[in-house]
Amino acid sequence: MRTARRVLAGGAALAAAGWALRDLPSELGVRPLTSGPDREARIRRSPQFRDGTFVNPTPETALARPPASMLGDLAKDREQRRPGGIVPLRVPPSGPPPSDDVRAVWYGHASTLVEIEGRRVLFDPVWSRRASPSHLIGPKRHHPVPVELGELPQVDAIAISHDHYDHLDMATVRALTRTQKAPFLVPLGIGAHLERWGVPAFRIIELDWNEEAEVAGLRFVATAARHFSGRTFTRNDTLWGSWVVAGASRRVFYAGDSGYFEGYRGIGSAHGPFDLTLMPIGAYSPAWPDIHMTPEEAVNAHLDLGGSLLLPVHWATFTLALHPWAEPVERLWLEAKARDVKIVVPRPGEAVDTTAAPVVDGWWETLA
């Protein structure tokens, strides 16, 4: 009987592990060069593709080898890297979008709904509990999403910046494929992942840098970023990027994930000025100085772009670096005041109108 119980327990454990890992092969995505001759030809023609991988226009330094003390650093001060209480959420508005203005709803991390001239654009939606290919391990949310996916209004476009797990989430993509009708705008190569996850080809618009498409009367331009890609140990087989969204008179810039680089000035000259910039401010580290901006560099980029209002993203929701939880927004606020830059720091789910942005109230300070 004891042996039988052990066999049953072992079998149950294996079954549970198999169930937990059932989606792992799909989560890892597809090697784009093997996904069809048309996509392969486009990738190989790209000016960003050299010697078998995509590259940055400004070469990044190699990621520094983690110092020997890093394991110890991970173990200590863990409480500082998470909020010290419940992150306040707000219920997004349910009415129609403004017809001649820009309004944004930040859901957490990089996931943001931008309403521009009566149209809705959803950037980098991630609704899963973890930013990871696994349901069991990986960075876990510090706060719930303010609204369930099924309660989102119908959007006109879904724009993805790159294929890392905190920006491209398989479960969210599959749900949006069922509940929305909007096309997915993605950098070159990412369409292979979407196709594997069941997104119809006619709903995928795949662009190289400086290519553009018109969707619902809005002009989308895929623009440069200084980052990298990869859902496995193989890196840079899909392109990363930022997005310009232009209406008749309003313009929005979404930086995605990026280190600071001189290309922001060119983007600002070609496509700006911008009523709103969505700039990443978190997950920076001396170990990877070229692929994530510091808050001060985010202000520099905003000014290079000719931005009017800066909304910080890529902070608060997942712990992806060793800095304290609230440090990115505290540094941003100090830098913005010093340089007379207008920022807004909404709570997750809070709607912000660019023409009537609320004064920064430091809501995070009691949680730091």
Tab-separated table of C-alpha atoms in Angstrom:
chain	number	residue	atom	x	y	z
A	1	MET	CA	0.000	0.000	0.000
A	2	ARG	CA	2.842	2.379	0.844
A	3	THR	CA	4.474	1.722	-2.532
A	4	ALA	CA	1.166	2.219	-4.305
A	5	ARG	CA	0.640	5.536	-2.557
A	6	ARG	CA	4.124	6.659	-3.596
A	7	VAL	CA	3.460	5.664	-7.192
A	8	LEU	CA	0.137	7.502	-7.181
A	9	ALA	CA	1.706	10.584	-5.598
A	10	GLY	CA	4.517	10.563	-8.123
A	11	GLY	CA	2.081	10.173	-10.972
A	12	ALA	CA	-0.048	13.029	-9.675
A	13	ALA	CA	3.031	15.254	-9.370
A	14	LEU	CA	4.087	14.456	-12.930
A	15	ALA	CA	0.578	15.121	-14.189
A	16	ALA	CA	0.467	18.436	-12.358
A	17	ALA	CA	3.843	19.424	-13.759
A	18	GLY	CA	2.739	18.430	-17.250
A	19	TRP	CA	-0.446	20.488	-16.896
A	20	ALA	CA	1.514	23.517	-15.676
A	21	LEU	CA	3.960	23.241	-18.582
A	22	ARG	CA	1.423	22.403	-21.287
A	23	ASP	CA	1.582	25.852	-22.888
A	24	LEU	CA	5.342	26.320	-22.607
A	25	PRO	CA	6.206	25.374	-26.221
A	26	SER	CA	3.634	27.837	-27.555
A	27	GLU	CA	4.715	30.564	-25.105
A	28	LEU	CA	8.240	30.428	-26.498
A	29	GLY	CA	6.928	31.479	-29.890
A	30	VAL	CA	8.355	30.756	-33.332
A	31	ARG	CA	11.679	31.383	-35.045
A	32	PRO	CA	10.529	33.897	-37.684
A	33	LEU	CA	13.068	32.833	-40.312
A	34	THR	CA	11.416	29.404	-40.344
A	35	SER	CA	7.826	30.719	-40.471
A	36	GLY	CA	7.525	31.134	-44.232
A	37	PRO	CA	9.424	32.424	-47.266
A	38	ASP	CA	7.673	35.800	-47.458
A	39	ARG	CA	8.501	36.776	-43.878
A	40	GLU	CA	12.016	35.396	-44.197
A	41	ALA	CA	12.613	37.518	-47.309
A	42	ARG	CA	11.341	40.652	-45.593
A	43	ILE	CA	13.547	40.053	-42.576
A	44	ARG	CA	16.650	39.473	-44.662
A	45	ARG	CA	15.983	42.690	-46.619
A	46	SER	CA	15.675	44.774	-43.464
A	47	PRO	CA	18.440	47.353	-42.892
A	48	GLN	CA	18.231	46.364	-39.212
A	49	PHE	CA	19.091	42.697	-39.942
A	50	ARG	CA	22.770	41.788	-40.155
A	51	ASP	CA	24.654	38.504	-39.851
A	52	GLY	CA	21.561	36.597	-38.848
A	53	THR	CA	20.106	38.922	-36.177
A	54	PHE	CA	18.505	42.315	-35.735
A	55	VAL	CA	20.834	45.008	-34.403
A	56	ASN	CA	20.582	48.445	-32.814
A	57	PRO	CA	21.595	51.525	-34.833
A	58	THR	CA	23.671	52.640	-31.840
A	59	PRO	CA	25.550	49.531	-30.677
A	60	GLU	CA	24.941	48.639	-27.077
A	61	THR	CA	27.675	47.473	-24.755
A	62	ALA	CA	27.544	43.805	-23.911
A	63	LEU	CA	25.362	43.080	-20.922
A	64	ALA	CA	27.656	43.152	-17.943
A	65	ARG	CA	28.282	39.901	-16.137
A	66	PRO	CA	26.309	39.970	-12.887
A	67	PRO	CA	28.625	40.686	-9.973
A	68	ALA	CA	29.336	37.948	-7.482
A	69	SER	CA	27.296	39.841	-4.911
A	70	MET	CA	24.124	39.818	-7.029
A	71	LEU	CA	22.597	36.743	-5.379
A	72	GLY	CA	23.072	38.407	-2.033
A	73	ASP	CA	21.570	41.625	-3.370
A	74	LEU	CA	18.536	39.705	-4.617
A	75	ALA	CA	18.015	38.207	-1.182
A	76	LYS	CA	18.265	41.449	0.779
A	77	ASP	CA	16.012	44.520	0.706
A	78	ARG	CA	13.309	42.524	-1.050
A	79	GLU	CA	10.583	44.496	0.702
A	80	GLN	CA	11.873	47.712	-0.869
A	81	ARG	CA	11.276	46.287	-4.354
A	82	ARG	CA	7.554	45.887	-3.814
A	83	PRO	CA	4.865	48.341	-2.686
A	84	GLY	CA	4.394	48.630	1.059
A	85	GLY	CA	0.619	48.409	0.789
A	86	ILE	CA	-2.248	48.056	-1.654
A	87	VAL	CA	-1.734	49.964	-4.901
A	88	PRO	CA	-4.849	52.128	-5.425
A	89	LEU	CA	-6.817	51.347	-8.572
A	90	ARG	CA	-9.343	53.409	-10.465
A	91	VAL	CA	-12.234	52.353	-12.706
A	92	PRO	CA	-11.645	53.593	-16.257
A	93	PRO	CA	-14.385	55.672	-17.891
A	94	SER	CA	-16.934	53.768	-19.941
A	95	GLY	CA	-18.076	56.580	-22.212
A	96	PRO	CA	-16.955	57.318	-25.758
A	97	PRO	CA	-13.440	58.639	-26.347
A	98	PRO	CA	-12.924	62.377	-26.861
A	99	SER	CA	-13.300	63.261	-30.523
A	100	ASP	CA	-10.639	65.963	-30.740
A	101	ASP	CA	-8.299	65.328	-27.810
A	102	VAL	CA	-5.939	62.701	-26.378
A	103	ARG	CA	-6.844	60.663	-23.310
A	104	ALA	CA	-4.830	57.808	-21.783
A	105	VAL	CA	-5.609	55.027	-19.326
A	106	TRP	CA	-2.548	53.326	-17.828
A	107	TYR	CA	-3.416	49.804	-16.674
A	108	GLY	CA	-0.018	49.031	-15.138
A	109	HIS	CA	3.534	48.341	-16.338
A	110	ALA	CA	3.505	49.255	-20.058
A	111	SER	CA	-0.118	48.368	-20.840
A	112	THR	CA	-1.884	51.586	-21.818
A	113	LEU	CA	-5.025	52.539	-23.710
A	114	VAL	CA	-4.656	55.761	-25.690
A	115	GLU	CA	-7.727	57.483	-27.090
A	116	ILE	CA	-6.820	59.890	-29.879
A	117	GLU	CA	-9.356	61.822	-31.946
A	118	GLY	CA	-12.149	59.357	-31.239
A	119	ARG	CA	-10.074	56.206	-31.838
A	120	ARG	CA	-8.643	53.762	-29.322
A	121	VAL	CA	-5.163	52.213	-29.416
A	122	LEU	CA	-4.056	49.559	-26.912
A	123	PHE	CA	-0.295	49.350	-26.312
A	124	ASP	CA	1.543	46.234	-25.069
A	125	PRO	CA	-1.388	44.590	-23.258
A	126	VAL	CA	-0.319	42.112	-20.562
A	127	TRP	CA	-3.104	40.800	-18.336
A	128	SER	CA	-1.468	37.619	-17.010
A	129	ARG	CA	-0.510	37.229	-13.363
A	130	ARG	CA	3.163	36.738	-14.220
A	131	ALA	CA	5.437	38.222	-16.868
A	132	SER	CA	6.806	34.814	-17.680
A	133	PRO	CA	6.290	31.763	-19.906
A	134	SER	CA	5.396	29.867	-16.714
A	135	HIS	CA	2.341	30.163	-14.501
A	136	LEU	CA	4.461	29.085	-11.522
A	137	ILE	CA	7.628	31.187	-11.610
A	138	GLY	CA	8.655	34.618	-12.828
A	139	PRO	CA	7.829	38.225	-11.900
A	140	LYS	CA	4.400	38.408	-10.295
A	141	ARG	CA	2.014	41.362	-10.314
A	142	HIS	CA	2.051	43.805	-7.418
A	143	HIS	CA	-1.514	44.867	-8.175
A	144	PRO	CA	-4.488	43.479	-10.133
A	145	VAL	CA	-5.428	44.872	-13.504
A	146	PRO	CA	-8.022	47.635	-13.066
A	147	VAL	CA	-10.406	46.066	-15.587
A	148	GLU	CA	-10.813	42.561	-16.970
A	149	LEU	CA	-10.048	41.956	-20.631
A	150	GLY	CA	-13.652	41.169	-21.439
A	151	GLU	CA	-14.686	44.556	-20.054
A	152	LEU	CA	-12.382	46.558	-22.311
A	153	PRO	CA	-14.118	48.783	-24.862
A	154	GLN	CA	-13.672	47.867	-28.506
A	155	VAL	CA	-10.344	49.217	-29.685
A	156	ASP	CA	-9.252	50.211	-33.173
A	157	ALA	CA	-5.670	48.930	-33.004
A	158	ILE	CA	-3.383	46.892	-30.753
A	159	ALA	CA	0.279	47.916	-30.980
A	160	ILE	CA	3.161	45.777	-29.679
A	161	SER	CA	6.696	47.086	-29.121
A	162	HIS	CA	8.661	43.814	-28.859
A	163	ASP	CA	8.351	40.187	-27.849
A	164	HIS	CA	9.555	40.105	-24.220
A	165	TYR	CA	7.097	38.522	-21.807
A	166	ASP	CA	6.270	41.763	-19.991
A	167	HIS	CA	5.158	43.305	-23.306
A	168	LEU	CA	3.827	40.398	-25.372
A	169	ASP	CA	1.652	37.926	-23.484
A	170	MET	CA	0.241	34.867	-25.206
A	171	ALA	CA	-2.856	34.497	-23.015
A	172	THR	CA	-3.731	38.151	-23.473
A	173	VAL	CA	-3.235	37.975	-27.238
A	174	ARG	CA	-5.475	34.925	-27.481
A	175	ALA	CA	-8.179	36.600	-25.406
A	176	LEU	CA	-8.013	39.797	-27.471
A	177	THR	CA	-8.240	37.727	-30.640
A	178	ARG	CA	-11.591	36.391	-29.363
A	179	THR	CA	-13.002	39.560	-27.824
A	180	GLN	CA	-11.733	42.280	-30.169
A	181	LYS	CA	-11.735	42.836	-33.922
A	182	ALA	CA	-8.787	45.230	-34.119
A	183	PRO	CA	-5.577	44.462	-36.020
A	184	PHE	CA	-2.274	43.884	-34.257
A	185	LEU	CA	0.543	46.205	-35.347
A	186	VAL	CA	3.905	44.598	-34.600
A	187	PRO	CA	7.587	44.972	-35.486
A	188	LEU	CA	9.028	42.684	-38.126
A	189	GLY	CA	9.075	38.999	-37.167
A	190	ILE	CA	6.562	39.107	-34.302
A	191	GLY	CA	3.766	38.139	-36.655
A	192	ALA	CA	5.153	34.593	-36.526
A	193	HIS	CA	4.352	34.396	-32.797
A	194	LEU	CA	0.854	35.764	-33.327
A	195	GLU	CA	0.078	33.320	-36.104
A	196	ARG	CA	1.064	30.409	-33.897
A	197	TRP	CA	-1.258	31.725	-31.192
A	198	GLY	CA	-4.240	31.827	-33.537
A	199	VAL	CA	-4.330	35.431	-34.734
A	200	PRO	CA	-5.628	35.456	-38.344
A	201	ALA	CA	-3.112	36.722	-40.870
A	202	PHE	CA	-5.472	39.494	-42.002
A	203	ARG	CA	-5.328	40.963	-38.475
A	204	ILE	CA	-1.523	41.213	-38.422
A	205	ILE	CA	0.284	44.316	-39.710
A	206	GLU	CA	4.029	43.689	-39.533
A	207	LEU	CA	6.325	46.679	-40.047
A	208	ASP	CA	10.013	47.445	-40.238
A	209	TRP	CA	11.328	50.722	-38.845
A	210	ASN	CA	10.154	53.768	-40.796
A	211	GLU	CA	7.344	51.800	-42.436
A	212	GLU	CA	3.817	52.963	-41.777
A	213	ALA	CA	0.202	51.887	-42.017
A	214	GLU	CA	-3.154	53.613	-41.740
A	215	VAL	CA	-5.718	52.075	-39.404
A	216	ALA	CA	-9.090	53.642	-38.564
A	217	GLY	CA	-7.949	57.001	-39.872
A	218	LEU	CA	-4.776	57.022	-37.738
A	219	ARG	CA	-1.258	56.851	-39.144
A	220	PHE	CA	1.014	54.361	-37.391
A	221	VAL	CA	4.773	54.596	-37.942
A	222	ALA	CA	7.134	51.941	-36.613
A	223	THR	CA	10.132	53.827	-35.261
A	224	ALA	CA	13.457	52.901	-33.735
A	225	ALA	CA	14.335	51.883	-30.189
A	226	ARG	CA	17.523	50.718	-28.491
A	227	HIS	CA	16.699	47.354	-27.010
A	228	PHE	CA	16.733	43.638	-27.885
A	229	SER	CA	14.283	40.766	-28.275
A	230	GLY	CA	13.832	37.076	-27.594
A	231	ARG	CA	11.545	34.669	-25.776
A	232	THR	CA	14.206	31.949	-25.453
A	233	PHE	CA	17.982	31.903	-25.159
A	234	THR	CA	18.071	32.943	-28.833
A	235	ARG	CA	18.109	36.716	-29.036
A	236	ASN	CA	17.224	39.329	-31.628
A	237	ASP	CA	15.416	37.187	-34.182
A	238	THR	CA	12.448	39.586	-34.053
A	239	LEU	CA	12.605	43.366	-34.277
A	240	TRP	CA	11.834	45.739	-31.408
A	241	GLY	CA	10.646	49.303	-31.770
A	242	SER	CA	8.575	52.307	-30.751
A	243	TRP	CA	5.394	53.740	-32.239
A	244	VAL	CA	4.206	57.060	-33.584
A	245	VAL	CA	0.412	57.401	-33.739
A	246	ALA	CA	-0.784	60.471	-35.634
A	247	GLY	CA	-4.285	61.738	-36.181
A	248	ALA	CA	-5.356	64.805	-38.116
A	249	SER	CA	-3.942	67.168	-35.497
A	250	ARG	CA	-2.905	65.073	-32.462
A	251	ARG	CA	0.185	62.911	-32.072
A	252	VAL	CA	1.263	60.313	-29.521
A	253	PHE	CA	4.622	58.573	-29.097
A	254	TYR	CA	5.061	55.234	-27.321
A	255	ALA	CA	8.697	54.349	-26.593
A	256	GLY	CA	8.145	50.685	-25.715
A	257	ASP	CA	11.332	49.464	-24.048
A	258	SER	CA	14.484	51.358	-24.867
A	259	GLY	CA	17.716	52.784	-23.678
A	260	TYR	CA	18.460	56.388	-24.455
A	261	PHE	CA	19.905	57.094	-27.916
A	262	GLU	CA	20.319	60.000	-30.293
A	263	GLY	CA	17.585	58.676	-32.573
A	264	TYR	CA	14.887	60.336	-30.472
A	265	ARG	CA	15.849	63.710	-31.951
A	266	GLY	CA	15.312	62.385	-35.460
A	267	ILE	CA	11.945	60.885	-34.530
A	268	GLY	CA	10.891	64.186	-33.008
A	269	SER	CA	11.990	66.123	-36.086
A	270	ALA	CA	10.260	63.766	-38.510
A	271	HIS	CA	7.027	63.069	-36.629
A	272	GLY	CA	6.681	65.426	-33.677
A	273	PRO	CA	5.868	67.404	-31.723
A	274	PHE	CA	3.785	65.070	-29.570
A	275	ASP	CA	0.816	65.845	-27.347
A	276	LEU	CA	1.702	62.819	-25.221
A	277	THR	CA	4.750	60.607	-24.792
A	278	LEU	CA	4.624	57.259	-22.992
A	279	MET	CA	8.141	56.770	-21.644
A	280	PRO	CA	9.608	53.783	-19.741
A	281	ILE	CA	11.225	54.755	-16.441
A	282	GLY	CA	11.827	51.487	-14.558
A	283	ALA	CA	13.921	48.291	-14.624
A	284	TYR	CA	17.185	50.195	-15.145
A	285	SER	CA	20.499	48.894	-13.853
A	286	PRO	CA	24.230	49.575	-14.215
A	287	ALA	CA	24.445	46.012	-15.548
A	288	TRP	CA	22.390	46.945	-18.648
A	289	PRO	CA	22.797	50.717	-19.127
A	290	ASP	CA	21.989	50.833	-22.855
A	291	ILE	CA	18.701	48.941	-23.101
A	292	HIS	CA	16.583	50.568	-20.351
A	293	MET	CA	16.402	54.286	-19.659
A	294	THR	CA	16.803	55.870	-16.282
A	295	PRO	CA	14.086	58.358	-15.315
A	296	GLU	CA	16.425	61.226	-16.112
A	297	GLU	CA	17.103	59.797	-19.575
A	298	ALA	CA	13.353	59.435	-20.122
A	299	VAL	CA	13.031	63.197	-19.577
A	300	ASN	CA	15.884	63.774	-22.051
A	301	ALA	CA	14.140	61.617	-24.654
A	302	HIS	CA	10.808	63.366	-24.054
A	303	LEU	CA	12.441	66.722	-24.725
A	304	ASP	CA	14.239	65.376	-27.806
A	305	LEU	CA	10.882	64.205	-29.138
A	306	GLY	CA	9.215	67.554	-28.615
A	307	GLY	CA	6.778	66.084	-26.111
A	308	SER	CA	4.206	68.188	-24.283
A	309	LEU	CA	3.041	65.785	-21.548
A	310	LEU	CA	5.018	62.773	-20.281
A	311	LEU	CA	3.231	59.732	-18.858
A	312	PRO	CA	5.654	57.237	-17.245
A	313	VAL	CA	5.209	53.523	-17.907
A	314	HIS	CA	7.230	50.367	-17.205
A	315	TRP	CA	7.156	50.689	-13.430
A	316	ALA	CA	5.030	49.705	-10.391
A	317	THR	CA	3.585	46.390	-11.618
A	318	PHE	CA	6.470	43.896	-11.895
A	319	THR	CA	9.853	43.810	-10.159
A	320	LEU	CA	12.421	43.493	-12.958
A	321	ALA	CA	15.501	45.120	-11.385
A	322	LEU	CA	17.089	45.757	-7.986
A	323	HIS	CA	16.032	49.379	-7.508
A	324	PRO	CA	13.354	50.183	-4.895
A	325	TRP	CA	9.752	50.033	-6.073
A	326	ALA	CA	9.018	53.780	-6.007
A	327	GLU	CA	12.486	55.042	-6.951
A	328	PRO	CA	11.766	55.454	-10.703
A	329	VAL	CA	8.806	57.777	-10.222
A	330	GLU	CA	10.496	59.714	-7.409
A	331	ARG	CA	13.522	60.369	-9.613
A	332	LEU	CA	11.269	61.280	-12.530
A	333	TRP	CA	9.329	63.809	-10.453
A	334	LEU	CA	12.526	65.477	-9.243
A	335	GLU	CA	13.971	65.674	-12.755
A	336	ALA	CA	10.722	66.972	-14.246
A	337	LYS	CA	10.514	69.767	-11.678
A	338	ALA	CA	14.149	70.684	-12.199
A	339	ARG	CA	13.708	70.934	-15.978
A	340	ASP	CA	10.159	72.310	-16.058
A	341	VAL	CA	8.749	69.234	-17.809
A	342	LYS	CA	5.048	68.505	-17.466
A	343	ILE	CA	4.331	64.964	-16.260
A	344	VAL	CA	1.321	63.045	-15.055
A	345	VAL	CA	1.452	59.983	-12.795
A	346	PRO	CA	-1.951	58.283	-12.828
A	347	ARG	CA	-3.007	55.423	-10.619
A	348	PRO	CA	-3.668	52.205	-12.563
A	349	GLY	CA	-7.002	52.621	-14.309
A	350	GLU	CA	-7.099	56.405	-13.975
A	351	ALA	CA	-7.934	58.331	-17.158
A	352	VAL	CA	-5.817	61.361	-18.043
A	353	ASP	CA	-6.746	64.057	-20.560
A	354	THR	CA	-3.734	65.783	-22.035
A	355	THR	CA	-5.456	69.191	-22.058
A	356	ALA	CA	-6.537	68.892	-18.409
A	357	ALA	CA	-3.913	66.683	-16.802
A	358	PRO	CA	-4.140	66.491	-13.001
A	359	VAL	CA	-1.352	67.832	-10.825
A	360	VAL	CA	1.047	65.141	-9.586
A	361	ASP	CA	-0.054	64.260	-6.046
A	362	GLY	CA	2.570	61.721	-4.951
A	363	TRP	CA	0.033	58.950	-4.358
A	364	TRP	CA	2.810	56.330	-4.296
A	365	GLU	CA	4.715	57.933	-1.397
A	366	THR	CA	2.793	56.126	1.342
A	367	LEU	CA	3.630	52.812	-0.370
A	368	ALA	CA	7.368	53.411	-0.831
